[in-house]
mmCIF file of C-alpha atoms in Angstrom:
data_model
loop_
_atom_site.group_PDB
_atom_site.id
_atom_site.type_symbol
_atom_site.label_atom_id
_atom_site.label_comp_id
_atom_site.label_asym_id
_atom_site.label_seq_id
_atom_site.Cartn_x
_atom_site.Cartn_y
_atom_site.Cartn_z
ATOM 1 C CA UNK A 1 -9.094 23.145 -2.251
ATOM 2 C CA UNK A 2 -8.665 22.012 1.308
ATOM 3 C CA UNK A 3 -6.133 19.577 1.143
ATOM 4 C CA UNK A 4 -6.183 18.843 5.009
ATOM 5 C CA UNK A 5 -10.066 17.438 4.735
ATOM 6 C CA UNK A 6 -9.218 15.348 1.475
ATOM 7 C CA UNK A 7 -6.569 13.740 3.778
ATOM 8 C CA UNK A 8 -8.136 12.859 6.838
ATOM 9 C CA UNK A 9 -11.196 11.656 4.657
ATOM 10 C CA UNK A 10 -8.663 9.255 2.900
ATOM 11 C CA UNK A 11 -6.671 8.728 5.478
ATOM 12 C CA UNK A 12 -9.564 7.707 7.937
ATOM 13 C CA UNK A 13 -11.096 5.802 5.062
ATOM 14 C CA UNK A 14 -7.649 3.915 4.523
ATOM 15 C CA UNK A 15 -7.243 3.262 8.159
ATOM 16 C CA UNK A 16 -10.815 1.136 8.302
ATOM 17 C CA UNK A 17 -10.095 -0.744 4.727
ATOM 18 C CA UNK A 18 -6.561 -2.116 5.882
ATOM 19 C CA UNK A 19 -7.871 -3.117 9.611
ATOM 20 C CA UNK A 20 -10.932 -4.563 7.851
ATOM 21 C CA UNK A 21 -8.681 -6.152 5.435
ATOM 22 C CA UNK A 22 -6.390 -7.437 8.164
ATOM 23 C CA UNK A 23 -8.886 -9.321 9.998
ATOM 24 C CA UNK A 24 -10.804 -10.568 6.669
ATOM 25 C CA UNK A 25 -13.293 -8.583 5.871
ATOM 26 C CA UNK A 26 -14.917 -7.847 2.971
ATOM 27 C CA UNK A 27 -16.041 -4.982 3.577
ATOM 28 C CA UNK A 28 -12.729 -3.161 3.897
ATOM 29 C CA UNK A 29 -12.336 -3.103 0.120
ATOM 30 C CA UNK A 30 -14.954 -0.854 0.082
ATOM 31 C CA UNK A 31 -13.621 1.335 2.229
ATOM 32 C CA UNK A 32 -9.991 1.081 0.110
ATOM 33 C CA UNK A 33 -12.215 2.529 -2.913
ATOM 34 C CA UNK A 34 -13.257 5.587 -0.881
ATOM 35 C CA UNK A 35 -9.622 5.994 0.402
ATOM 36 C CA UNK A 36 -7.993 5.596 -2.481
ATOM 37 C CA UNK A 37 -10.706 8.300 -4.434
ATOM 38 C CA UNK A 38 -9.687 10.571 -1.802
ATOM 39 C CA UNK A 39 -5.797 9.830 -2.241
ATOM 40 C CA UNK A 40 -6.084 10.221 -5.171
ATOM 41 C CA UNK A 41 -7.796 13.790 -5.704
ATOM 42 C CA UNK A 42 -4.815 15.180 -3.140
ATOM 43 C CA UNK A 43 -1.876 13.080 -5.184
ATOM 44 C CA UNK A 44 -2.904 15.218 -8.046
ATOM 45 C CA UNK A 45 -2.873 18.193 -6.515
ATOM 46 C CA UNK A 46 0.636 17.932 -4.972
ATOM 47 C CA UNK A 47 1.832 17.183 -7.808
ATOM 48 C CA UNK A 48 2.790 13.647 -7.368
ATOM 49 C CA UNK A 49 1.261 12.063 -10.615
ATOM 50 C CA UNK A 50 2.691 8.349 -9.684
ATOM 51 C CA UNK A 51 1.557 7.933 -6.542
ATOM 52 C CA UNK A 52 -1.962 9.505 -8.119
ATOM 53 C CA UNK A 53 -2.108 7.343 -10.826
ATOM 54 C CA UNK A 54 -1.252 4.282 -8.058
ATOM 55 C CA UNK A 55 -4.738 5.394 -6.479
ATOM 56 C CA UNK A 56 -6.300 4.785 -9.798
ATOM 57 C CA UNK A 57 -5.005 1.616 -9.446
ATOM 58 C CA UNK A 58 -6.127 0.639 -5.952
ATOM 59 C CA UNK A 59 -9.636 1.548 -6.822
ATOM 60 C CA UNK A 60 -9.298 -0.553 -9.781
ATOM 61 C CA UNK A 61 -7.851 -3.415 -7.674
ATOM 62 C CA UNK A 62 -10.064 -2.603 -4.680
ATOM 63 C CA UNK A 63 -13.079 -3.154 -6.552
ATOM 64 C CA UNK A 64 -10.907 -6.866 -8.358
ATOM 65 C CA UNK A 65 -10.474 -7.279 -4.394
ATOM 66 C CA UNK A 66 -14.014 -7.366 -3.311
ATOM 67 C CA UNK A 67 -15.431 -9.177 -6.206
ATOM 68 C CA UNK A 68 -12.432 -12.037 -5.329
ATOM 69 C CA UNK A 69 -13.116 -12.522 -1.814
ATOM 70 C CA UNK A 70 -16.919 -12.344 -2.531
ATOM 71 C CA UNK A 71 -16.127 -15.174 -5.063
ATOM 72 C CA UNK A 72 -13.569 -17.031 -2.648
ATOM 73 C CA UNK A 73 -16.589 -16.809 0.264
ATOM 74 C CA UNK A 74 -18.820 -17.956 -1.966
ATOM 75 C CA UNK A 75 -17.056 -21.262 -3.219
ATOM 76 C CA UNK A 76 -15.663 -22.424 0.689
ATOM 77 C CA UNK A 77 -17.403 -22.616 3.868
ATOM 78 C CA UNK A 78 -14.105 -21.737 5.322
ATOM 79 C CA UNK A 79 -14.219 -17.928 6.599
ATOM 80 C CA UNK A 80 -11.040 -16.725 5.485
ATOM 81 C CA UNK A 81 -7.892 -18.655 4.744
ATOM 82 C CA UNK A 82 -4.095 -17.283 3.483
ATOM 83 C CA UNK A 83 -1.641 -18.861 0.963
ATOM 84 C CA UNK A 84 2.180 -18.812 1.765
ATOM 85 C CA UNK A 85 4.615 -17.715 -0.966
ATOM 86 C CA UNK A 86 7.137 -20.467 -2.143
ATOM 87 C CA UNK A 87 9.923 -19.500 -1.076
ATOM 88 C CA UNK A 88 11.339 -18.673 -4.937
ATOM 89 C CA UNK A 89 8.720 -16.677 -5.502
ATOM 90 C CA UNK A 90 9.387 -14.555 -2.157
ATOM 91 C CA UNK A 91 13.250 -14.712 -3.032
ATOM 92 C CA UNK A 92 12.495 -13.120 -6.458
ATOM 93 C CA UNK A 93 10.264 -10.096 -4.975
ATOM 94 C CA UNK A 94 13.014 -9.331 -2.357
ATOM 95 C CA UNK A 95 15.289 -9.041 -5.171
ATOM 96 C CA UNK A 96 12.575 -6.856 -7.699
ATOM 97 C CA UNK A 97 12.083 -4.683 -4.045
ATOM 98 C CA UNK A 98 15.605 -3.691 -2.953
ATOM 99 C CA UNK A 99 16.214 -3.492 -7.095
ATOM 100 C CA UNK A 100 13.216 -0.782 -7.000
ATOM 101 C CA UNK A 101 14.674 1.229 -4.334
ATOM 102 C CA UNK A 102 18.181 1.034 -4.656
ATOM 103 C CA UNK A 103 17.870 1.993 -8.581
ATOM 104 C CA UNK A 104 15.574 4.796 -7.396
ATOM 105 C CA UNK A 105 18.080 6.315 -4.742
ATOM 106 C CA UNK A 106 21.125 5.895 -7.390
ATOM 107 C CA UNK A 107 19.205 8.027 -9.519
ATOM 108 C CA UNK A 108 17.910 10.315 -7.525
ATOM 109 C CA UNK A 109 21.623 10.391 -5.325
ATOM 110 C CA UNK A 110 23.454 10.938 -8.834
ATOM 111 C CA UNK A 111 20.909 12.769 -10.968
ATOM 112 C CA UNK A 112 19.176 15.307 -8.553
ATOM 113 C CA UNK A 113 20.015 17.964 -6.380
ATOM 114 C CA UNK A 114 18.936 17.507 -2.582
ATOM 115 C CA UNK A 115 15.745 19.403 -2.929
ATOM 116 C CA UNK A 116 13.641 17.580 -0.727
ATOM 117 C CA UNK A 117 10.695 18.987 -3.353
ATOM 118 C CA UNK A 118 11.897 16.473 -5.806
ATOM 119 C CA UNK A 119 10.655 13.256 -4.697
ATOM 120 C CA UNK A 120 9.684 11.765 -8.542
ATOM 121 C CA UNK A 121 11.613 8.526 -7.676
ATOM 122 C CA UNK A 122 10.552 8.384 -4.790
ATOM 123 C CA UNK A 123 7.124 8.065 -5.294
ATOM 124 C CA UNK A 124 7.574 6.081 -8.625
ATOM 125 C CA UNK A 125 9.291 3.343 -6.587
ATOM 126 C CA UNK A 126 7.026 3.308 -3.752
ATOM 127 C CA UNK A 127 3.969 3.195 -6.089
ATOM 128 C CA UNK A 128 5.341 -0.246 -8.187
ATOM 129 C CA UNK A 129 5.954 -1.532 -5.079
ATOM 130 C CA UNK A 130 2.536 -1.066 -3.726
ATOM 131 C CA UNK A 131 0.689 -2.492 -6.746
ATOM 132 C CA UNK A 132 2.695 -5.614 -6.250
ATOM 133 C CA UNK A 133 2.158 -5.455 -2.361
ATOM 134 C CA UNK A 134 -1.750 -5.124 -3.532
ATOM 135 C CA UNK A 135 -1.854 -8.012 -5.980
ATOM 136 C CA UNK A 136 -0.218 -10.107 -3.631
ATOM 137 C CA UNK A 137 -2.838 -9.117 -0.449
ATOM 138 C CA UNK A 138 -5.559 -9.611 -3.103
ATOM 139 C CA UNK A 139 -4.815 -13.570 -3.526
ATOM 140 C CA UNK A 140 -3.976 -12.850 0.433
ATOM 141 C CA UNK A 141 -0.413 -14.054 0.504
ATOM 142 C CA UNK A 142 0.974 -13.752 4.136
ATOM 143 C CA UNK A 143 3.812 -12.110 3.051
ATOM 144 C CA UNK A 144 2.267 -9.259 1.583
ATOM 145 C CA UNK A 145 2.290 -7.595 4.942
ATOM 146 C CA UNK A 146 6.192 -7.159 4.962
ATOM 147 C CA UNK A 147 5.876 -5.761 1.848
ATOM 148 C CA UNK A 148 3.676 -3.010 3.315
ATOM 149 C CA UNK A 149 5.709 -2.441 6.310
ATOM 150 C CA UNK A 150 8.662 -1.746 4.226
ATOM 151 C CA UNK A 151 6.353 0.577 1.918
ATOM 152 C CA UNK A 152 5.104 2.515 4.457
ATOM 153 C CA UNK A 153 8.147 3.141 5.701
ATOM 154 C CA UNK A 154 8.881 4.509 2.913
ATOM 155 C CA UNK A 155 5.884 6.718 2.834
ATOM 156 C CA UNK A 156 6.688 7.687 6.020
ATOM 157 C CA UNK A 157 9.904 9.457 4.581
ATOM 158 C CA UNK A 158 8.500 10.606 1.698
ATOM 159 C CA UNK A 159 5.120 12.294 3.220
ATOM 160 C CA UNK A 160 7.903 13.766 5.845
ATOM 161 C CA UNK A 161 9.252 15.586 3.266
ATOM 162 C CA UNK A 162 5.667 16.627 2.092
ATOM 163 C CA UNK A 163 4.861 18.087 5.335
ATOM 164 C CA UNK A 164 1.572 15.439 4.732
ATOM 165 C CA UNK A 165 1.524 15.394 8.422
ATOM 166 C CA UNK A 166 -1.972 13.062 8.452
ATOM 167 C CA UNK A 167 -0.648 10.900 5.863
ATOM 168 C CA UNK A 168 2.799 10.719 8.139
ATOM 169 C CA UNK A 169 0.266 9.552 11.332
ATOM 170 C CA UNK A 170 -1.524 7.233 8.790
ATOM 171 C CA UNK A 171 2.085 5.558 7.461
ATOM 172 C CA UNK A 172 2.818 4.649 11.060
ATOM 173 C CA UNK A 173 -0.721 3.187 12.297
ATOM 174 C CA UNK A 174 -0.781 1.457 9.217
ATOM 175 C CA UNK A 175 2.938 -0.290 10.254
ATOM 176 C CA UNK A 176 0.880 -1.472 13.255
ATOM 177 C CA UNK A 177 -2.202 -2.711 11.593
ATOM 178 C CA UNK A 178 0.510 -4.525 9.109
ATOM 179 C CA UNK A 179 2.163 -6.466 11.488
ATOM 180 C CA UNK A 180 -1.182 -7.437 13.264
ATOM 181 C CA UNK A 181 -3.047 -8.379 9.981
ATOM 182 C CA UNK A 182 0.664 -10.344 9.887
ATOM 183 C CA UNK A 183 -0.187 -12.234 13.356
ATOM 184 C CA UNK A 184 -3.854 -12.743 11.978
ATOM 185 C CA UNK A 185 -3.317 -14.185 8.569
ATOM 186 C CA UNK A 186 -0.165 -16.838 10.483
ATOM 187 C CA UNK A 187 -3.102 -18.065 12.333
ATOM 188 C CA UNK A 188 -5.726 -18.650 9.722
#
């Protein structure tokens, strides 16, 4: 299998659905399904079965995502409008985030060797996270785009250690897309 064209498909594919996404589109749900097929496919075959179920997942919520927004349109005559988080609610996620990945480094620090092939908690922890992160985008909380800066930071480290190169590129344009579908939903 080439593993380089599954991962510039997805990774081109995911690139479109979160700038779509960040500016209110629709249509960049669609694009998450292809992207997250694609993900998916490779996950598998690198062996990281959390982080390819997670694409599962984000087709499953991709497809929740469109039919939502095509609902939401449908009901408003405004274009596109975010919810904030009370601040409770944000306080609790902080606390169920650094929980995630401080458990997972404990275990990993005090369980594992440093083989830099073993990255199970890793990508378990990153992969909760991101079905939260996705929920929350879905119902298009604001603060759903810190939560994907911090995961694909984390991505960033883990694909690093991967030697996923495009996925590596992808982790970091997506940190910029984040923070301007950030600026874009404060407005709206």
């Amino acid at each position: 299998m080439n593993t380089t064209l599954f991962e510039a498909i997805a990774a081109i594919a995911t690139l479109i659905a979160v700038y779509q996404i960040s500016r209110g589109k629709i249509s960049g749900w669609l694009y998450s399904i292809v992207g997250s097929i694609f993900y998916g496919v490779l996950y598998f075959h690198k062996h990281m079965p959390a982080t390819g179920v997670l694409q599962i997942i984000y087709t499953v919520q991709a497809i929740f995502g469109l039919k939502a927004w095509i609902d939401a349109k449908q009901k408003t005559t405004v274009e596109f409008s975010c919810r904030k988080m009370n601040y409770d609610k944000l306080m609790e996620w902080i606390i169920i985030f650094v929980f995630i990945f401080g458990g997972n480094y404990l275990v990993d620090q005090f369980f594992t060797t440093t083989n830099l092939e073993n990255v199970d908690y890793a990508d378990y922890g990153l992969a909760i996270s991101s079905i939260e992160a996705l929920s929350l985008t879905t119902y298009r909380y604001i603060q759903s785009w810190y939560i994907w800066i911090c995961i694909n930071v984390g991505y960033i480290i883990l694909c690093s250690h991967l030697h996923m190169w495009p996925s590596v590129i992808l982790n970091i344009i997506l940190i910029f897309i984040s923070i301007n579908g950030l600026l874009k939903w404060r407005k709206s």
